[in-house]
PDB file of C-alpha atoms and ligand atoms in Angstrom:
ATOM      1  CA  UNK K   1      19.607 374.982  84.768  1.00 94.00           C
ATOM      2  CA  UNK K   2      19.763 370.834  84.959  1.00 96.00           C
ATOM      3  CA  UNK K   3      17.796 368.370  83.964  1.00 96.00           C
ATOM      4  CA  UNK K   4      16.243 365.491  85.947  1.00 97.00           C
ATOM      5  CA  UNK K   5      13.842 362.504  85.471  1.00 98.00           C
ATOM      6  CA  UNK K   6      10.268 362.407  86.349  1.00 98.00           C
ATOM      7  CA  UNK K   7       7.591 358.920  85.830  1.00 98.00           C
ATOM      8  CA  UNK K   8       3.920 359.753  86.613  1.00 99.00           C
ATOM      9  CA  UNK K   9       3.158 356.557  87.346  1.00 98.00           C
ATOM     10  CA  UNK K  10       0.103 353.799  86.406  1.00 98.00           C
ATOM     11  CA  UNK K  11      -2.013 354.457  89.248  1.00 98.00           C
ATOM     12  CA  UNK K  12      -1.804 358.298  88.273  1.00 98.00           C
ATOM     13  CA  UNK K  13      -2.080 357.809  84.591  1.00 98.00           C
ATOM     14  CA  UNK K  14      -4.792 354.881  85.194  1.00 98.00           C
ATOM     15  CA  UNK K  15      -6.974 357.341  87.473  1.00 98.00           C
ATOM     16  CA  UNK K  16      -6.683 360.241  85.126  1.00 98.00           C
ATOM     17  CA  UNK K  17      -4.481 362.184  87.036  1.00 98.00           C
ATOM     18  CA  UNK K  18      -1.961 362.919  84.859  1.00 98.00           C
ATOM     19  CA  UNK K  19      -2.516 366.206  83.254  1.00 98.00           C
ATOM     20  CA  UNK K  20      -3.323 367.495  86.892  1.00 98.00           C
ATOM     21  CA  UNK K  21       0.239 366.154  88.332  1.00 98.00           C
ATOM     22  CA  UNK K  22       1.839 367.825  84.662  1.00 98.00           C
ATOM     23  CA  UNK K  23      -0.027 370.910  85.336  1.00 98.00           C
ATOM     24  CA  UNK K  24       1.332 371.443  88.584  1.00 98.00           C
ATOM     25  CA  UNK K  25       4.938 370.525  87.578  1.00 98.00           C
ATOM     26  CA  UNK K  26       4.636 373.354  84.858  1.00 98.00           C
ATOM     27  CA  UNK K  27       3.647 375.134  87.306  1.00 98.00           C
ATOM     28  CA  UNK K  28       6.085 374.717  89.931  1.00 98.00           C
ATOM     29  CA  UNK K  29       8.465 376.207  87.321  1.00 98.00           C
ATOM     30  CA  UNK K  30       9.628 372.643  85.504  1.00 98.00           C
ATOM     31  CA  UNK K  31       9.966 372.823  81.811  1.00 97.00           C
ATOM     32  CA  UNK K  32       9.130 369.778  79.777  1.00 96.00           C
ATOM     33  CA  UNK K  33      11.804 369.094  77.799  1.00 95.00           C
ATOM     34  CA  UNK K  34      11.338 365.111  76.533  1.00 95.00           C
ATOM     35  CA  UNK K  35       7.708 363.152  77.243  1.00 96.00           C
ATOM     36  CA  UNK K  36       6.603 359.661  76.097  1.00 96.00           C
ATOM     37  CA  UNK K  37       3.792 357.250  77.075  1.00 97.00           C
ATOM     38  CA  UNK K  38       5.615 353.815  77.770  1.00 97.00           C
ATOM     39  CA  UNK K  39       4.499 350.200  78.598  1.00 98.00           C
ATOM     40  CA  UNK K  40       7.350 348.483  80.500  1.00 98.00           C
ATOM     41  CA  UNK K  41       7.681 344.951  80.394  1.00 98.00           C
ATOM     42  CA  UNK K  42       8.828 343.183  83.442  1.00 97.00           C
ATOM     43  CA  UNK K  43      12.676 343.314  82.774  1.00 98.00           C
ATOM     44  CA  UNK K  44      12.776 347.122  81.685  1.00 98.00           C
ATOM     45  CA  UNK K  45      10.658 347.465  84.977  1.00 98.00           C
ATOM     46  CA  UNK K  46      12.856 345.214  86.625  1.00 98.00           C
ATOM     47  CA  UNK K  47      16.185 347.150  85.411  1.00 98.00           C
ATOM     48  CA  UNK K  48      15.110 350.633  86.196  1.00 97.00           C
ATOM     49  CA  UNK K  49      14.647 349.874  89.888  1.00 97.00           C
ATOM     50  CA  UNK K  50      18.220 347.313  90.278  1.00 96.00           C
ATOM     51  CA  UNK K  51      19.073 349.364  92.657  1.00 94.00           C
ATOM     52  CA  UNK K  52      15.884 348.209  94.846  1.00 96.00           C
ATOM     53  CA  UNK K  53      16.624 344.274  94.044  1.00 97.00           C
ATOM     54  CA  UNK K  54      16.088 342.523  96.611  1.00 97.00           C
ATOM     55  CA  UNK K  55      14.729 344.721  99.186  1.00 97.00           C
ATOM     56  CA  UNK K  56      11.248 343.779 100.596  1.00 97.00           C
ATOM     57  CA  UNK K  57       8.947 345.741  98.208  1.00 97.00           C
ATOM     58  CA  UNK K  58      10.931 345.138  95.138  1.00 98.00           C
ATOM     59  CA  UNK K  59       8.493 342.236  93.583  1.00 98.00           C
ATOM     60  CA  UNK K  60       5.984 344.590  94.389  1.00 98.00           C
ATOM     61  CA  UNK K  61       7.241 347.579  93.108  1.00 98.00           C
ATOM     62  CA  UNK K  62       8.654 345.745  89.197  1.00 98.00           C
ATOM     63  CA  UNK K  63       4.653 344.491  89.498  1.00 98.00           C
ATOM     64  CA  UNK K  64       2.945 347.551  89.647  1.00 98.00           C
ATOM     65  CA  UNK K  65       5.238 349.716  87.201  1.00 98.00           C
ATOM     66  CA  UNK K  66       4.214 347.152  84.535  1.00 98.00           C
ATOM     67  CA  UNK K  67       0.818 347.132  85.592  1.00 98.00           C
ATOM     68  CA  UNK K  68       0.132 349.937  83.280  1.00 98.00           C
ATOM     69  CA  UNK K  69       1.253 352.978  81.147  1.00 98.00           C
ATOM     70  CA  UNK K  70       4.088 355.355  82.587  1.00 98.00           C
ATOM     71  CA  UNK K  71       4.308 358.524  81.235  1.00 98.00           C
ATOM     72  CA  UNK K  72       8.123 358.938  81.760  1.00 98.00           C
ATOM     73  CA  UNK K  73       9.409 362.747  81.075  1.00 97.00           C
ATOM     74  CA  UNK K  74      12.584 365.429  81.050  1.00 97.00           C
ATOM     75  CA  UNK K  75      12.128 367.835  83.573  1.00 97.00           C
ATOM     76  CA  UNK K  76      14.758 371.387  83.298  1.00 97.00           C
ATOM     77  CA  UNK K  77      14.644 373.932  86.105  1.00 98.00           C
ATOM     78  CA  UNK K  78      17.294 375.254  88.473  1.00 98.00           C
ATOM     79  CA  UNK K  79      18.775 372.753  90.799  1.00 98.00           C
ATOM     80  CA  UNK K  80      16.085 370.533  89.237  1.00 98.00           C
ATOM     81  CA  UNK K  81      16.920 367.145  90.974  1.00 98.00           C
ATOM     82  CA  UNK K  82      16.413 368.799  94.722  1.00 98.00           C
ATOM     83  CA  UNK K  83      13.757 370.970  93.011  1.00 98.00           C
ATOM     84  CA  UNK K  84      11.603 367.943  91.660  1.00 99.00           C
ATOM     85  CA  UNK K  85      11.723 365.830  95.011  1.00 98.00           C
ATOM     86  CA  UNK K  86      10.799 368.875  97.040  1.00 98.00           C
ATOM     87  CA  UNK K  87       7.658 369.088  94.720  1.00 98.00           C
ATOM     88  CA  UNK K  88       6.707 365.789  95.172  1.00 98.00           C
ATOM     89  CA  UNK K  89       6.872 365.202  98.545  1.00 98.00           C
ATOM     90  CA  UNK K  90       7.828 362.260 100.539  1.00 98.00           C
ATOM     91  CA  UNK K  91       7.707 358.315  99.478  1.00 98.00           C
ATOM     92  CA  UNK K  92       5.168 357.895 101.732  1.00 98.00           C
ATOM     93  CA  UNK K  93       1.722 360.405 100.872  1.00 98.00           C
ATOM     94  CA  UNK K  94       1.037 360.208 104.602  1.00 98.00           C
ATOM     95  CA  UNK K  95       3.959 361.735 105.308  1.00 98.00           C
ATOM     96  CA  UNK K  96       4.218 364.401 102.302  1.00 98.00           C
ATOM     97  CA  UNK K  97       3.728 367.998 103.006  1.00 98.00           C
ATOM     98  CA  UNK K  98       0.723 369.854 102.230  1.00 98.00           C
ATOM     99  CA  UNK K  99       0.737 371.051  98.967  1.00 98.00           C
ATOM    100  CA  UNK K 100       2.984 368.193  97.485  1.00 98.00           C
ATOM    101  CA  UNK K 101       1.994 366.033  94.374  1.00 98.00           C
ATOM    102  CA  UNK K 102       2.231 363.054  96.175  1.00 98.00           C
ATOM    103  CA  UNK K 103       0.413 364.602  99.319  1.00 98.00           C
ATOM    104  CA  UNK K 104      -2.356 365.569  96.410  1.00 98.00           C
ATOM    105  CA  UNK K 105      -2.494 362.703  94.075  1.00 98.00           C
ATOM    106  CA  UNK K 106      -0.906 359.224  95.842  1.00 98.00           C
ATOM    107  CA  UNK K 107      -2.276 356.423  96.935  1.00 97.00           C
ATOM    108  CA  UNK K 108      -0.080 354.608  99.279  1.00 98.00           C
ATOM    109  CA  UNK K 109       3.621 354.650  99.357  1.00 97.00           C
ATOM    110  CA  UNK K 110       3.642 352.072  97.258  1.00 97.00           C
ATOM    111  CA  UNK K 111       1.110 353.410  94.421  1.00 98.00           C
ATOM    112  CA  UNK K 112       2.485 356.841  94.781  1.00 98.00           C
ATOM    113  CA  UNK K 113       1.756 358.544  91.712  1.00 98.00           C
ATOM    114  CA  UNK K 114       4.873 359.800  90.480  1.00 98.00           C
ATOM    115  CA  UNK K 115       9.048 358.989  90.389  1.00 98.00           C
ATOM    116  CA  UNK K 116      12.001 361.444  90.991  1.00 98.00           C
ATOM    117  CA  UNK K 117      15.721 360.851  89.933  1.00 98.00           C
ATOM    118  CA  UNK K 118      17.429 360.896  93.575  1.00 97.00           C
ATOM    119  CA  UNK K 119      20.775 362.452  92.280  1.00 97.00           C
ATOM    120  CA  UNK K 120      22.366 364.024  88.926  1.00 97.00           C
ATOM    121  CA  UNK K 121      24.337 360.991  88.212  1.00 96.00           C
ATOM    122  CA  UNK K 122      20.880 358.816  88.155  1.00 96.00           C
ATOM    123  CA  UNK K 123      19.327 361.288  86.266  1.00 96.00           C
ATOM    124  CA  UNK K 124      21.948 360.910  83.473  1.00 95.00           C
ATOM    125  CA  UNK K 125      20.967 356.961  83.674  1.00 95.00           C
ATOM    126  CA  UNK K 126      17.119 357.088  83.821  1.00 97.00           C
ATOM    127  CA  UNK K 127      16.851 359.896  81.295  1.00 96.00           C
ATOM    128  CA  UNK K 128      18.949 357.657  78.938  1.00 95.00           C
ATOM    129  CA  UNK K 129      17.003 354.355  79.680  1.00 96.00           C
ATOM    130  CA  UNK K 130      13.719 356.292  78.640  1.00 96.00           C
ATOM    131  CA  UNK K 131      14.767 358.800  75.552  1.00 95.00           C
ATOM    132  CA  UNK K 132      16.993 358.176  72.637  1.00 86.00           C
ATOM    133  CA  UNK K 133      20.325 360.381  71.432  1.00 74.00           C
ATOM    134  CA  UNK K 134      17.745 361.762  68.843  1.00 66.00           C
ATOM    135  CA  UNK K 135      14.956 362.521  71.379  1.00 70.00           C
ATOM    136  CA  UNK K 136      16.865 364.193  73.586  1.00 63.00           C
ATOM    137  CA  UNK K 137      18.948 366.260  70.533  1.00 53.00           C
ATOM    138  CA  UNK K 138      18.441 370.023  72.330  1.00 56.00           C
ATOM    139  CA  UNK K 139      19.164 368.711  75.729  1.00 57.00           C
TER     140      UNK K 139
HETATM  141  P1  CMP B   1      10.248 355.814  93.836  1.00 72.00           P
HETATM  142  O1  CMP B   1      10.598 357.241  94.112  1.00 72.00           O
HETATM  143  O2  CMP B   1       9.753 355.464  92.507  1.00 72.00           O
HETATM  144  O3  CMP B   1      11.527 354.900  94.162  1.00 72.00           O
HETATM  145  C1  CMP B   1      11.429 353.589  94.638  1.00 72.00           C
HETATM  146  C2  CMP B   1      10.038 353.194  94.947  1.00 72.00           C
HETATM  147  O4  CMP B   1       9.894 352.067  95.769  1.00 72.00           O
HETATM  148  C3  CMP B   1       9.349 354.282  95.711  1.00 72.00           C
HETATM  149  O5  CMP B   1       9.129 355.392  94.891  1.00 72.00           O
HETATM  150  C4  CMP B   1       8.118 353.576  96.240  1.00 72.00           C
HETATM  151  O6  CMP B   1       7.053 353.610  95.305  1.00 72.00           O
HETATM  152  C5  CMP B   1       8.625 352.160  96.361  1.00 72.00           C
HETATM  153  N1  CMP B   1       8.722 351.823  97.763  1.00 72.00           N
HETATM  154  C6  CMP B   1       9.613 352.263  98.643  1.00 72.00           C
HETATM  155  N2  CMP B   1       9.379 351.730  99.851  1.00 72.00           N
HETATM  156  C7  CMP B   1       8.322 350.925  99.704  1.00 72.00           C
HETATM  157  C8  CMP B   1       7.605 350.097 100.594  1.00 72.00           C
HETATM  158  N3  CMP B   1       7.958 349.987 101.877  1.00 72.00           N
HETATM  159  N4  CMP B   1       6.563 349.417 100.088  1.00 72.00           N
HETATM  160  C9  CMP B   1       6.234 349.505  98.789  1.00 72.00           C
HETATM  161  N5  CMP B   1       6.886 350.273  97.901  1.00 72.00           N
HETATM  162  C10 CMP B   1       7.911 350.994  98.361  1.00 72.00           C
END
């Protein structure tokens, strides 16, 4: 089992689709190990997605994760980094396969509903910018 790092994001959680998108991670076999609502201001927005700075979309992208609540959580399963983004589907909901969340609950690629950690050693990071030693004590 491994852990990785999911964010349904504000246009989800603004719409009300955020029990739907948790009900089918649950049941795609992910165990919720660590959940919290969060408000990020523009530099915690900004820092999570450094790795995007300066690319096109990045204004964009810091803009709309502060735009409203994230509802950042710990996902466990087997091979759960692969696992997660094969659940969600592509960036892009046009080009997510049937049955995906993002295919079922996006917007645009840009609203598109929920984040995936895109490796183990970023879901070490991102789980540790959202939850403290003592939330994640059990991990
Ligand atoms: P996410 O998996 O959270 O990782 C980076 C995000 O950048 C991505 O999902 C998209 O929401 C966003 N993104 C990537 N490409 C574009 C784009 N061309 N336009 C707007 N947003 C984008």
């Amino acid at each position: 089992m491994s852990l990785t790092l999911a964010i349904i994001k504000p246009d989800a959680v603004g719409s009300g689709k955020a029990g739907k998108i948790l009900a089918h991670l649950e049941g795609a076999g992910f165990t919720v190990r660590a959940m919290r609502l969060a408000r990020l201001n523009k530099a915690q927005a900004g820092a999570f997605y450094a790795v995007h700075e300066g690319r096109p979309f990045y204004d964009e992208l810091v803009d709309f994760m502060m735009s409203g609540p994230v509802i950042p959580m710990v996902l466990e399963a087997d091979d759960a980094v692969a696992s997660l983004r094969e659940t969600i589907g592509a960036t892009d909901p046009a080009e997510a396969a049937d049955g995906t969340v993002r295919k079922l609950y996006a917007e645009s690629k840009g609203r598109n509903a929920i984040h995936a950690s895109d490796s183990d050693e970023n879901a070490a990071i991102e789980i540790g910018f959202f939850f403290s030693n003592h939330e994640r004590l059990g991990l």
